PDB file of C-alpha atoms in Angstrom:
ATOM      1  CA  UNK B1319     -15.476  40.069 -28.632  1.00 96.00           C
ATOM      2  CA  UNK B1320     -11.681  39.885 -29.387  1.00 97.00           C
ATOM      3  CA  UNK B1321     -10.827  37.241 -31.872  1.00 98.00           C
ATOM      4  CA  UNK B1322      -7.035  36.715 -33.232  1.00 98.00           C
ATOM      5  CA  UNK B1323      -6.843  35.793 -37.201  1.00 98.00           C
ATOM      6  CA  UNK B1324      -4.193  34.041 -39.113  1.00 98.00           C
ATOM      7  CA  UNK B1325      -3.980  33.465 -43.043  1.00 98.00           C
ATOM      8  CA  UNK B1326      -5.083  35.351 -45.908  1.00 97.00           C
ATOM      9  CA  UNK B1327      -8.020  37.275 -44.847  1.00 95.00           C
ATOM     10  CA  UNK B1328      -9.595  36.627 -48.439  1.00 94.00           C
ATOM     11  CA  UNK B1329     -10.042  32.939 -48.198  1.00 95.00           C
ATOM     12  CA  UNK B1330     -13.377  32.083 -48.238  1.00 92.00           C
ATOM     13  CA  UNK B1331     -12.528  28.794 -46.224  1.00 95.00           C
ATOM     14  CA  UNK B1332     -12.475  29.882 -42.763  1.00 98.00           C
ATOM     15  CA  UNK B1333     -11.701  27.750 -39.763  1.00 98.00           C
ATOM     16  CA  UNK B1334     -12.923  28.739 -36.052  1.00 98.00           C
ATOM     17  CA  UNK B1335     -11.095  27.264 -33.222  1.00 99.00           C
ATOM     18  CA  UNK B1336     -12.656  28.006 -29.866  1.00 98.00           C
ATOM     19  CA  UNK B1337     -10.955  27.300 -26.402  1.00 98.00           C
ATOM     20  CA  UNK B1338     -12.282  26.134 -23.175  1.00 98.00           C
ATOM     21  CA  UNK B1339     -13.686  27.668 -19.917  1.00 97.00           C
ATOM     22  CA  UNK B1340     -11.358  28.931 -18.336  1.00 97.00           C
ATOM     23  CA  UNK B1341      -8.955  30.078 -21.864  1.00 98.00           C
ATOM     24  CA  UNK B1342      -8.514  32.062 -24.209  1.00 98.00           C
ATOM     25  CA  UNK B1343      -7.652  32.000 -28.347  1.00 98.00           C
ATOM     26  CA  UNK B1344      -4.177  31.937 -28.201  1.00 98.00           C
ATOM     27  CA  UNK B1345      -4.249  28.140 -27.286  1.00 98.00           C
ATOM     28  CA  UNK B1346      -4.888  27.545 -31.282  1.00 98.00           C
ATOM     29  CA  UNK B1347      -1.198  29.397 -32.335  1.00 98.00           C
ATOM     30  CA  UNK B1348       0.584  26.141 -33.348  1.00 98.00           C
ATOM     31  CA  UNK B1349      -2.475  24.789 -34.993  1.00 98.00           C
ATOM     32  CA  UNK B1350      -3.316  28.238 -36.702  1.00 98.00           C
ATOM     33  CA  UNK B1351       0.145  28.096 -37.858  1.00 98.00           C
ATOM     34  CA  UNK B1352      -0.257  24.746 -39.406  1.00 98.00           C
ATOM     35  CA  UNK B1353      -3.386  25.310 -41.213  1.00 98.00           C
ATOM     36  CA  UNK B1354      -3.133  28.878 -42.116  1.00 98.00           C
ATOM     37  CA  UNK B1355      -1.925  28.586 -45.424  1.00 98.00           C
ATOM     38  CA  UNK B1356      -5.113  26.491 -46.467  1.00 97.00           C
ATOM     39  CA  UNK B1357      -7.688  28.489 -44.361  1.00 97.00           C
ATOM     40  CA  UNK B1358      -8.454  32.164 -42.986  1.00 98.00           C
ATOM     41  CA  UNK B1359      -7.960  30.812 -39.255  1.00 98.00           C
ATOM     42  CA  UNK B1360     -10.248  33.050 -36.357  1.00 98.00           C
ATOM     43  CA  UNK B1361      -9.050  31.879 -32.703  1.00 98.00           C
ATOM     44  CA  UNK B1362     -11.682  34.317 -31.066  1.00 98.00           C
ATOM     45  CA  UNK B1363     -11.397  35.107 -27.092  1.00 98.00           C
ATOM     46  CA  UNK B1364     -14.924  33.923 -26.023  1.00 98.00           C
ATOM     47  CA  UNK B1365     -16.684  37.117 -23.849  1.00 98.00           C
ATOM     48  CA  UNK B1366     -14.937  37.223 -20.587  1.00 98.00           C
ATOM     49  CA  UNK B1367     -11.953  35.895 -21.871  1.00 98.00           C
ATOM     50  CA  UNK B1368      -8.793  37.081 -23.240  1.00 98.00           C
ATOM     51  CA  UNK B1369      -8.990  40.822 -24.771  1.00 98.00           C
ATOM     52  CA  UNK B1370     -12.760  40.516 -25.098  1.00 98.00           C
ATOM     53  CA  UNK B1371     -15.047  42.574 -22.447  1.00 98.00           C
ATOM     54  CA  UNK B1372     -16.285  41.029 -19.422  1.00 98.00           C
ATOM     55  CA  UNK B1373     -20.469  41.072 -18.645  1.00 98.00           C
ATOM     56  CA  UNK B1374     -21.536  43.245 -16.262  1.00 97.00           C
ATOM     57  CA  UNK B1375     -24.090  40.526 -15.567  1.00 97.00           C
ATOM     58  CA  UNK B1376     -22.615  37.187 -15.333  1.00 97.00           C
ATOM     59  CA  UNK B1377     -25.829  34.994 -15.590  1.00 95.00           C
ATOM     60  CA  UNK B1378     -24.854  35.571 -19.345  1.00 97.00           C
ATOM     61  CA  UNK B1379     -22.157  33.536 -19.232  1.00 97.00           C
ATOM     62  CA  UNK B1380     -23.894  30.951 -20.759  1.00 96.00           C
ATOM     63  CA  UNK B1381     -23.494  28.352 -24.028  1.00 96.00           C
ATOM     64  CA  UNK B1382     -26.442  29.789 -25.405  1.00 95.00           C
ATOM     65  CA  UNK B1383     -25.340  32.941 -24.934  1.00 97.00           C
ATOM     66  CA  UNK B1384     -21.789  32.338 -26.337  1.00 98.00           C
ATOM     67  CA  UNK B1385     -23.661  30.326 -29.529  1.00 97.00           C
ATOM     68  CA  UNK B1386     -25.042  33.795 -30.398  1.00 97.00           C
ATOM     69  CA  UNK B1387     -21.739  35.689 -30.414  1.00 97.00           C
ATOM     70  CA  UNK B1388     -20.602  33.332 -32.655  1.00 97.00           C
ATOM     71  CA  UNK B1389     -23.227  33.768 -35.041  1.00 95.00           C
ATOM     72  CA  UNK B1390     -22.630  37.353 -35.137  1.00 95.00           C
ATOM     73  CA  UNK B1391     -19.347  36.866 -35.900  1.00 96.00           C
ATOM     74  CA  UNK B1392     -19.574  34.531 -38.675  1.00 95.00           C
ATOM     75  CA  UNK B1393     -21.696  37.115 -40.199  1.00 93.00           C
ATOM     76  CA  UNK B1394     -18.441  39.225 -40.008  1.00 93.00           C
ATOM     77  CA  UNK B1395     -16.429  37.348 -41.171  1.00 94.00           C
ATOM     78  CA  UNK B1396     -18.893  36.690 -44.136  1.00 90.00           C
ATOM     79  CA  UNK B1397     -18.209  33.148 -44.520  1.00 83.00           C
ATOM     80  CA  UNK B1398     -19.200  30.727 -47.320  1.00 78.00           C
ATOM     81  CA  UNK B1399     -17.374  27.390 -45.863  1.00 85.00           C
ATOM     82  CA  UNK B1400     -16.839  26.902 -41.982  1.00 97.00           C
ATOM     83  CA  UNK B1401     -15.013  24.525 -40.248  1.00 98.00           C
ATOM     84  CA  UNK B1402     -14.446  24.529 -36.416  1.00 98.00           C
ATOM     85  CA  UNK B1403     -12.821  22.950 -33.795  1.00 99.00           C
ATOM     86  CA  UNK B1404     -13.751  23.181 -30.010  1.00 98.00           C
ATOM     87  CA  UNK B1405     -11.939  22.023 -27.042  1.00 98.00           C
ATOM     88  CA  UNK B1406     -14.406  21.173 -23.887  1.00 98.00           C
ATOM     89  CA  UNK B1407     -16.831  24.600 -24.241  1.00 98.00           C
ATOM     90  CA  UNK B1408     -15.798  25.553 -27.455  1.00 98.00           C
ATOM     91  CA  UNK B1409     -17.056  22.194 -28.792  1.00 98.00           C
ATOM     92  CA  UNK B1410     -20.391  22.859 -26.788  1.00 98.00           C
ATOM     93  CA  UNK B1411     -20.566  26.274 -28.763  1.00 98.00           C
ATOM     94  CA  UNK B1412     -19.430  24.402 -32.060  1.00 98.00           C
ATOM     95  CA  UNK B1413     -22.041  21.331 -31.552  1.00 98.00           C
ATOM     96  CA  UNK B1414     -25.069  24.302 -30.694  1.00 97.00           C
ATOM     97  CA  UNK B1415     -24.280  26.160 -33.783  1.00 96.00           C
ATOM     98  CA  UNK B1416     -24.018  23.346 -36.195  1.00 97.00           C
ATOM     99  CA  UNK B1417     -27.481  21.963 -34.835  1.00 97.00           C
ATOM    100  CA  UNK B1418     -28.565  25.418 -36.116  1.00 95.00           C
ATOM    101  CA  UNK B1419     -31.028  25.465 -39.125  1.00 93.00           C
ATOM    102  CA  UNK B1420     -28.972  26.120 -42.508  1.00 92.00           C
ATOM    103  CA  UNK B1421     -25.426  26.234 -40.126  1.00 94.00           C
ATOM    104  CA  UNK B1422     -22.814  27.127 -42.088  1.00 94.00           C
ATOM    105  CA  UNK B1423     -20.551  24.980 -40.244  1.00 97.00           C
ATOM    106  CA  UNK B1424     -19.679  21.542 -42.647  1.00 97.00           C
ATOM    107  CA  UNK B1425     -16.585  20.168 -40.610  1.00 98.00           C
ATOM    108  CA  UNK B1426     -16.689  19.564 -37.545  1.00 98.00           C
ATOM    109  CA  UNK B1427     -14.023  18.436 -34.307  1.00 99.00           C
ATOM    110  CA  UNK B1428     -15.082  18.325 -30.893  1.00 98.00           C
ATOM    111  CA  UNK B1429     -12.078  17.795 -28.408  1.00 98.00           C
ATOM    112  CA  UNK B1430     -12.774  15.828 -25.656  1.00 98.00           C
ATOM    113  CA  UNK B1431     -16.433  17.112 -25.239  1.00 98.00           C
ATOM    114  CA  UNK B1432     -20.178  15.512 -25.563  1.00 98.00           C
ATOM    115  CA  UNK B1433     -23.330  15.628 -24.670  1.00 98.00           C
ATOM    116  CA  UNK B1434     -22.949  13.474 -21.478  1.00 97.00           C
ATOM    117  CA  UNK B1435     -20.122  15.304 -19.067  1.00 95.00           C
ATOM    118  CA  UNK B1436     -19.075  13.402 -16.139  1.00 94.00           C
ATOM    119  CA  UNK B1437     -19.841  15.034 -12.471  1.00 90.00           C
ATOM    120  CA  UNK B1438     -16.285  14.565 -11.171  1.00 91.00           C
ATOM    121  CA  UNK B1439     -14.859  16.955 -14.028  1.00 93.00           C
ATOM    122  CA  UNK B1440     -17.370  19.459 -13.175  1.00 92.00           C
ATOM    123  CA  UNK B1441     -16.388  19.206  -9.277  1.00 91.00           C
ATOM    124  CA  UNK B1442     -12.909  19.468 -10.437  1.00 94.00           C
ATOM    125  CA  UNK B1443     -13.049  22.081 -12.269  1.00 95.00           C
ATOM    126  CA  UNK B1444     -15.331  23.985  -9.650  1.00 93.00           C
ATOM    127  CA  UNK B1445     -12.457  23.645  -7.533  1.00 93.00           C
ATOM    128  CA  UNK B1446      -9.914  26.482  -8.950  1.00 94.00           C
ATOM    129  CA  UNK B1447     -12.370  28.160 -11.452  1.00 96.00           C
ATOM    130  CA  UNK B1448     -12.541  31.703 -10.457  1.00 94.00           C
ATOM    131  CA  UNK B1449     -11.120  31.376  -7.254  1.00 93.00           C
ATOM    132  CA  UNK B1450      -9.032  34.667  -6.033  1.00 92.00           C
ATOM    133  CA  UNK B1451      -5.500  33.922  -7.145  1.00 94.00           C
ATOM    134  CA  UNK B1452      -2.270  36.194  -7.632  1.00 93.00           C
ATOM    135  CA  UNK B1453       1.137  34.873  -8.784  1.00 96.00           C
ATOM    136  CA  UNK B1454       4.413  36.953  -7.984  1.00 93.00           C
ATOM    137  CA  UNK B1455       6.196  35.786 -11.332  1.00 94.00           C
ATOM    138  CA  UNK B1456       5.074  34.527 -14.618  1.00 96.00           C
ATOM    139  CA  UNK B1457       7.524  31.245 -13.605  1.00 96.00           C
ATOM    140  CA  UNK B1458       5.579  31.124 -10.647  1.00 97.00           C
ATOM    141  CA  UNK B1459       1.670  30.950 -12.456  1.00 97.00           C
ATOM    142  CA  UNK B1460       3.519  28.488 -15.216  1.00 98.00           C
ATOM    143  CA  UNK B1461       4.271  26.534 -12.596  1.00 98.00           C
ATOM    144  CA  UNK B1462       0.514  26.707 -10.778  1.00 97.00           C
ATOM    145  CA  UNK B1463      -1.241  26.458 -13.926  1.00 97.00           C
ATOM    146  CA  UNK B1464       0.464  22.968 -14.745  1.00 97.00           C
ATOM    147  CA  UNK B1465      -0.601  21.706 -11.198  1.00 96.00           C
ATOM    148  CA  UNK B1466      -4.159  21.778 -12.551  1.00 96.00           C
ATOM    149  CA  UNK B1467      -3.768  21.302 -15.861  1.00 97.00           C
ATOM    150  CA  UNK B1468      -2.412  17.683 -16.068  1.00 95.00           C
ATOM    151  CA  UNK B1469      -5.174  16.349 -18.297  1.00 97.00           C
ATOM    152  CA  UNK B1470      -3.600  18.737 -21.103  1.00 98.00           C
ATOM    153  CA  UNK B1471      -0.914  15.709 -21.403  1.00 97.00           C
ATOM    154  CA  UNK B1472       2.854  16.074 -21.496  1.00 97.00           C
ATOM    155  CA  UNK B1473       4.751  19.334 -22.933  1.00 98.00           C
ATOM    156  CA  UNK B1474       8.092  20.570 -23.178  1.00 98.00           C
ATOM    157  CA  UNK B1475       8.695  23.841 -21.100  1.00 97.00           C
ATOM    158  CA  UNK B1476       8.795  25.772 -23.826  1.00 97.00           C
ATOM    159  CA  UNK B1477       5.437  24.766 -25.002  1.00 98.00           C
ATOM    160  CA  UNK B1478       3.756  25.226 -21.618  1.00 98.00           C
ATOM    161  CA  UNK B1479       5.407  28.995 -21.277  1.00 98.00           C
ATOM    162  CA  UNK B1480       3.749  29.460 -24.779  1.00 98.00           C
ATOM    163  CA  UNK B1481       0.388  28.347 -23.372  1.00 98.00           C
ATOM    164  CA  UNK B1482       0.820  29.978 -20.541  1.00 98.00           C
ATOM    165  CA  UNK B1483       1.580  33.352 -21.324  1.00 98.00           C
ATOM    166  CA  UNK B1484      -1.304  34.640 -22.757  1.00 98.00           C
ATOM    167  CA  UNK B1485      -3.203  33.113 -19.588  1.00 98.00           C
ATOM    168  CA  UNK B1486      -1.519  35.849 -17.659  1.00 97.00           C
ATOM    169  CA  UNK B1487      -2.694  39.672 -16.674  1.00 95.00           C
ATOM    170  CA  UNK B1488      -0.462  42.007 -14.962  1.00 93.00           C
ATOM    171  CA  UNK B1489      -2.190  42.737 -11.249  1.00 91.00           C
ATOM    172  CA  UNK B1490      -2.160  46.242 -10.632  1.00 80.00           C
ATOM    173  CA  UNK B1491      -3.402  45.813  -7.381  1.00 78.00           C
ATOM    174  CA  UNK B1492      -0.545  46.179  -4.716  1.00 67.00           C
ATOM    175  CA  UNK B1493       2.662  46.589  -5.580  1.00 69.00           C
ATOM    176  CA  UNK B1494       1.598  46.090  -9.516  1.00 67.00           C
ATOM    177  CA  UNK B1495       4.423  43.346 -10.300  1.00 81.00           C
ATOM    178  CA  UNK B1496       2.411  39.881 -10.212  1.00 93.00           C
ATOM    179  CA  UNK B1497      -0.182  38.273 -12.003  1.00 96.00           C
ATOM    180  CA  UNK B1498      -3.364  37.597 -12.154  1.00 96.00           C
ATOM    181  CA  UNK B1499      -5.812  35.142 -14.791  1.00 97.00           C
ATOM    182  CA  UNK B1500      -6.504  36.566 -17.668  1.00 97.00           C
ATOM    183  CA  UNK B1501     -10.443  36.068 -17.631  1.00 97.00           C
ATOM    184  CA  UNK B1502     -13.355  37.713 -15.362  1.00 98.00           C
ATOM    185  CA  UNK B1503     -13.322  35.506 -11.623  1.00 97.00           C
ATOM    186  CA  UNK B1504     -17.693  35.761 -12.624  1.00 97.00           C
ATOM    187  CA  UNK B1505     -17.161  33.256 -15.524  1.00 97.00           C
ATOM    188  CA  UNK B1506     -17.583  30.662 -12.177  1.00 96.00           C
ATOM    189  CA  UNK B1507     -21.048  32.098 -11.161  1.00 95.00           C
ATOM    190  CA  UNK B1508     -23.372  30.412 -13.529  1.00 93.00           C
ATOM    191  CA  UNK B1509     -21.061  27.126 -13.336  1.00 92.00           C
ATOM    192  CA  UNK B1510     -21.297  26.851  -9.748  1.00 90.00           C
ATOM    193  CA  UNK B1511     -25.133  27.205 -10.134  1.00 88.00           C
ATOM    194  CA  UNK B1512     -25.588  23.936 -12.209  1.00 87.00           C
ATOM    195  CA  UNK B1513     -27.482  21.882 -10.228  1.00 86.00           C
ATOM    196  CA  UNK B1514     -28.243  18.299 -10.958  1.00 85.00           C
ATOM    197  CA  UNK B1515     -31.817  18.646 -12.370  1.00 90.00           C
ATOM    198  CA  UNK B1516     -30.148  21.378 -14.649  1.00 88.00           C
ATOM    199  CA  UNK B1517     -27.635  19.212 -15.398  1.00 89.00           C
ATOM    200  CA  UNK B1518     -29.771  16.612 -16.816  1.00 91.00           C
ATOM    201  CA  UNK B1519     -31.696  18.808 -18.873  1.00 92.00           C
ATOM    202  CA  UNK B1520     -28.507  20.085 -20.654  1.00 92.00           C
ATOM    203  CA  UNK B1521     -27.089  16.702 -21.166  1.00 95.00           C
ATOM    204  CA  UNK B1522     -31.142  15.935 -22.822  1.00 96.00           C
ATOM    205  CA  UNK B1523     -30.548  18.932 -25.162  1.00 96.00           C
ATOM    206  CA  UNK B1524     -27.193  18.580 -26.048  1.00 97.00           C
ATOM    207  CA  UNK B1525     -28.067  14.920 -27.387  1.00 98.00           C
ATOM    208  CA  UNK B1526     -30.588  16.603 -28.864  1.00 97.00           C
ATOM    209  CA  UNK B1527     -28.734  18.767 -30.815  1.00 97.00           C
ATOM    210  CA  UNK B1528     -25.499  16.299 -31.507  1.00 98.00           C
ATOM    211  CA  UNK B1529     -28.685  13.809 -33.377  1.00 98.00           C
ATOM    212  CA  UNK B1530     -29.726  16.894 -35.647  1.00 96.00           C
ATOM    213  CA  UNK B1531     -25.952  16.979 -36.483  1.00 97.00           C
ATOM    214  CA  UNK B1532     -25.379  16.537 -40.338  1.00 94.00           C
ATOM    215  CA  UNK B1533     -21.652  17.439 -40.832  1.00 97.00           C
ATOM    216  CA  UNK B1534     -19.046  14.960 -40.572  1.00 98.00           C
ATOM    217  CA  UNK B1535     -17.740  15.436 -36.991  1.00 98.00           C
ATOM    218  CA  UNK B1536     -14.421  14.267 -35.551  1.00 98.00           C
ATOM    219  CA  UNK B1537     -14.188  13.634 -31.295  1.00 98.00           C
ATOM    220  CA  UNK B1538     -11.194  13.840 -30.022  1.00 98.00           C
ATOM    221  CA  UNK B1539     -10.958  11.971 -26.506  1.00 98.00           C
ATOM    222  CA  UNK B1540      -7.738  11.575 -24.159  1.00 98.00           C
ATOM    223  CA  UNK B1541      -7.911   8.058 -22.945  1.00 98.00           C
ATOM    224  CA  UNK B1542      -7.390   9.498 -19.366  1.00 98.00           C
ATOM    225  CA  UNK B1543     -10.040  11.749 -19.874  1.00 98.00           C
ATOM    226  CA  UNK B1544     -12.518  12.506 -16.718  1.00 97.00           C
ATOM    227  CA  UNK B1545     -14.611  14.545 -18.607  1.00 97.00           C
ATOM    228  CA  UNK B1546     -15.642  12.504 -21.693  1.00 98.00           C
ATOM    229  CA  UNK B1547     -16.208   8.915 -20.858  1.00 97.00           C
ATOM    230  CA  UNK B1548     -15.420   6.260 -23.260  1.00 98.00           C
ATOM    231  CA  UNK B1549     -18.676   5.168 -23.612  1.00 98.00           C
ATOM    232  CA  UNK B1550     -20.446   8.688 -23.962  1.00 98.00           C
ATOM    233  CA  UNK B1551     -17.616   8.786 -26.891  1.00 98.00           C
ATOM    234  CA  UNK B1552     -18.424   5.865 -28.342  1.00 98.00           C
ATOM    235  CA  UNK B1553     -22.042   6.727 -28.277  1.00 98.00           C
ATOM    236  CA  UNK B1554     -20.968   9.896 -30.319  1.00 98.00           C
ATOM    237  CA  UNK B1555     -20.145   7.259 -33.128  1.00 98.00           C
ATOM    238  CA  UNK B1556     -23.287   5.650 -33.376  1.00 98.00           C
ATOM    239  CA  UNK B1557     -25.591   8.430 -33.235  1.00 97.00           C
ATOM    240  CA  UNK B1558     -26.093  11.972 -34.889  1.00 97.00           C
ATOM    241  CA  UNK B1559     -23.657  12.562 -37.267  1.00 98.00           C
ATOM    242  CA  UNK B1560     -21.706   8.887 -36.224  1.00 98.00           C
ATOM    243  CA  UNK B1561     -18.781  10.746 -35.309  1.00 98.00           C
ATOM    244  CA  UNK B1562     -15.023   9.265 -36.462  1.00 98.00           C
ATOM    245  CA  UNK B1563     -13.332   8.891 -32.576  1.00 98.00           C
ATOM    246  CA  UNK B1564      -9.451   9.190 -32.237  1.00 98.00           C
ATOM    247  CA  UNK B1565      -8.153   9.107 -28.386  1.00 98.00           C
ATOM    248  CA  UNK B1566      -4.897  10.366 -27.685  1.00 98.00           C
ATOM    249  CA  UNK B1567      -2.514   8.140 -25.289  1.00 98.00           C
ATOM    250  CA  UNK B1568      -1.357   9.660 -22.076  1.00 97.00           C
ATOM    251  CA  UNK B1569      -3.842  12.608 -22.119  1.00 98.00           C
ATOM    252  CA  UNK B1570      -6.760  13.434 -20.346  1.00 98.00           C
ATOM    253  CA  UNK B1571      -9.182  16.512 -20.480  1.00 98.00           C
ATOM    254  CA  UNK B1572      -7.961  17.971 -22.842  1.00 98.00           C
ATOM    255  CA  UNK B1573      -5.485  17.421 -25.853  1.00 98.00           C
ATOM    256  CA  UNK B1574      -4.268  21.071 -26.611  1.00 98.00           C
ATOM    257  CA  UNK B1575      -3.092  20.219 -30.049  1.00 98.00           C
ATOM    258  CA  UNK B1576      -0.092  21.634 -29.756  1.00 98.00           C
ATOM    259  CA  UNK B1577       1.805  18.084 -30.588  1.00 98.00           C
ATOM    260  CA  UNK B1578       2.598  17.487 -33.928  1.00 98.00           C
ATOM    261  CA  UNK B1579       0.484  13.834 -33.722  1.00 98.00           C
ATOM    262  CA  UNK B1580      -2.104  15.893 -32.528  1.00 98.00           C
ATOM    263  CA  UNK B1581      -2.278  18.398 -35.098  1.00 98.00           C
ATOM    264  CA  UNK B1582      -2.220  16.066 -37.812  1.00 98.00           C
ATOM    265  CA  UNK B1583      -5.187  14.453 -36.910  1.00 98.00           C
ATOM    266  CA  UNK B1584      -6.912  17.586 -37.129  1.00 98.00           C
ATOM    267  CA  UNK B1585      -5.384  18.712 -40.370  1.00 98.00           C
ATOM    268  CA  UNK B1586      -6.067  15.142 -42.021  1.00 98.00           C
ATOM    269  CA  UNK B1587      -9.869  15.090 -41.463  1.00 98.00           C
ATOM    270  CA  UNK B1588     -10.187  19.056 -41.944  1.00 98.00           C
ATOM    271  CA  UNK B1589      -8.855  18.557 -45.312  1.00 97.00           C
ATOM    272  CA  UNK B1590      -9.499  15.507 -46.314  1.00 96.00           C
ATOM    273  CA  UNK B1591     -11.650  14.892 -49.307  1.00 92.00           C
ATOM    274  CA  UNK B1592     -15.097  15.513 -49.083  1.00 83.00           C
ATOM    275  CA  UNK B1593     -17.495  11.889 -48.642  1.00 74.00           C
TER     276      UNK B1593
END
């Protein structure tokens, strides 16, 4: 597993920021940028993602699965103080390792995620998730990638080109000049095979861990979100850990904290005094 570091690599604070399904850890630059200088910042490429390998079975493309990387890797990176911050999976692999016995995780932000996801975001997202794709020109997957990733909220050009290009793989199939998403097409298997029995047995565990949370945890919504409801959000603030909720106007699913507004909500509760 791949993982891109910013900061001095001797600071025992370290923050994880992990992306969502379909992404990769170079959506964290601009807020590894911003909090480098108080943290050792690890934006890792979850497996199948990114520079990290792909599974040669993809039935392990699973949170559980993904919650065990990480623990490896905090053992790596020999920790003392961890805080993370997960957008849609990453805060499922953020809220399954801070339910952990003795996690090492004490702060902790999940971005426009909970325990209750909404079927229409699912079937959305089943609906371009590893589907066969090939883009003659980086301009030209910019371009595509926006089309279905309106929830992010609004960005300049040069801040979607940012996001975008590390989205990217060169196709060498062909001619060799497009492109081609930069994460294995398999990802999509075990997604597509969530069924609504299984469904409701994840959302029952996933409750069940956010209630063992301890940690004071931040949600992050977009009021236009289709993925967290308001009131599974809300929820999230009277149960568990009784979450602190900020939503973000004119976003959906999900805020890619890339705006400066955005990034200093993070950085205030990440560094605010301890309760």
């Amino acid at each position: 597993m791949a993982y891109w570091e910013w900061g001095d690599p001797a600071n025992r604070h370290v923050l994880v920021c992990v992306h969502g399904l379909s992404r990769q850890g170079r959506d964290f630059d601009t807020l590894a940028r911003a909090l480098c200088a108080d943290y050792r910042v690890v934006c890792p490429d979850v497996v199948g993602r990114g520079q990290s390998d792909w599974l040669a079975d993809p039935t392990g493309y699973q949170i559980a699965s993904y919650v065990a990387d990480m623990v490896t890797l905090l053992a790596r990176l020999d920790a003392t103080s961890v805080h993370w911050v997960g957008t849609s999976m990453g805060g499922l692999i953020g809220l399954g390792l801070a339910a952990l016995p003795k996690s090492p995780i004490e702060r902790l932000v999940l971005n426009d995620v909970g325990p209750t996801i909404q079927a229409d975001a699912i079937a959305r997202i089943g609906t371009y998730l590893g589907a066969p794709i090939r883009w003659n020109s980086f301009e030209e997957a910019a371009d595509y990638l926006w089309s279905i990733s309106q929830g992010f909220g609004p960005h300049s050009r040069e801040q979607w080109l940012a996001l975008t290009r590390p989205m990217l793989v060169p196709d060498t199939t062909g001619n060799g000049s497009g492109f081609k998403p930069h994460y294995d097409p398999a990802i999509a298997v075990p997604f597509r095979g969530i069924t609504p029995d299984i469904a409701s047995a994840g959302e029952a565990m996933l409750w069940h861990a956010y209630d063992a949370l301890r940690c004071p945890t931040l949600v992050l919504r977009g009021a236009e979100s289709d993925l967290l409801s308001r009131a599974t959000a809300e929820a999230m603030t009277r149960r568990g850990p009784h979450a602190r909720l900020h939503e973000f106007a004119g976003v959906g699913h999900a805020a890619t904290l890339v705006q400066p507004e955005q990034v200093a909500v993070v950085r205030d509760f990440l560094l605010a005094p301890s309760p």
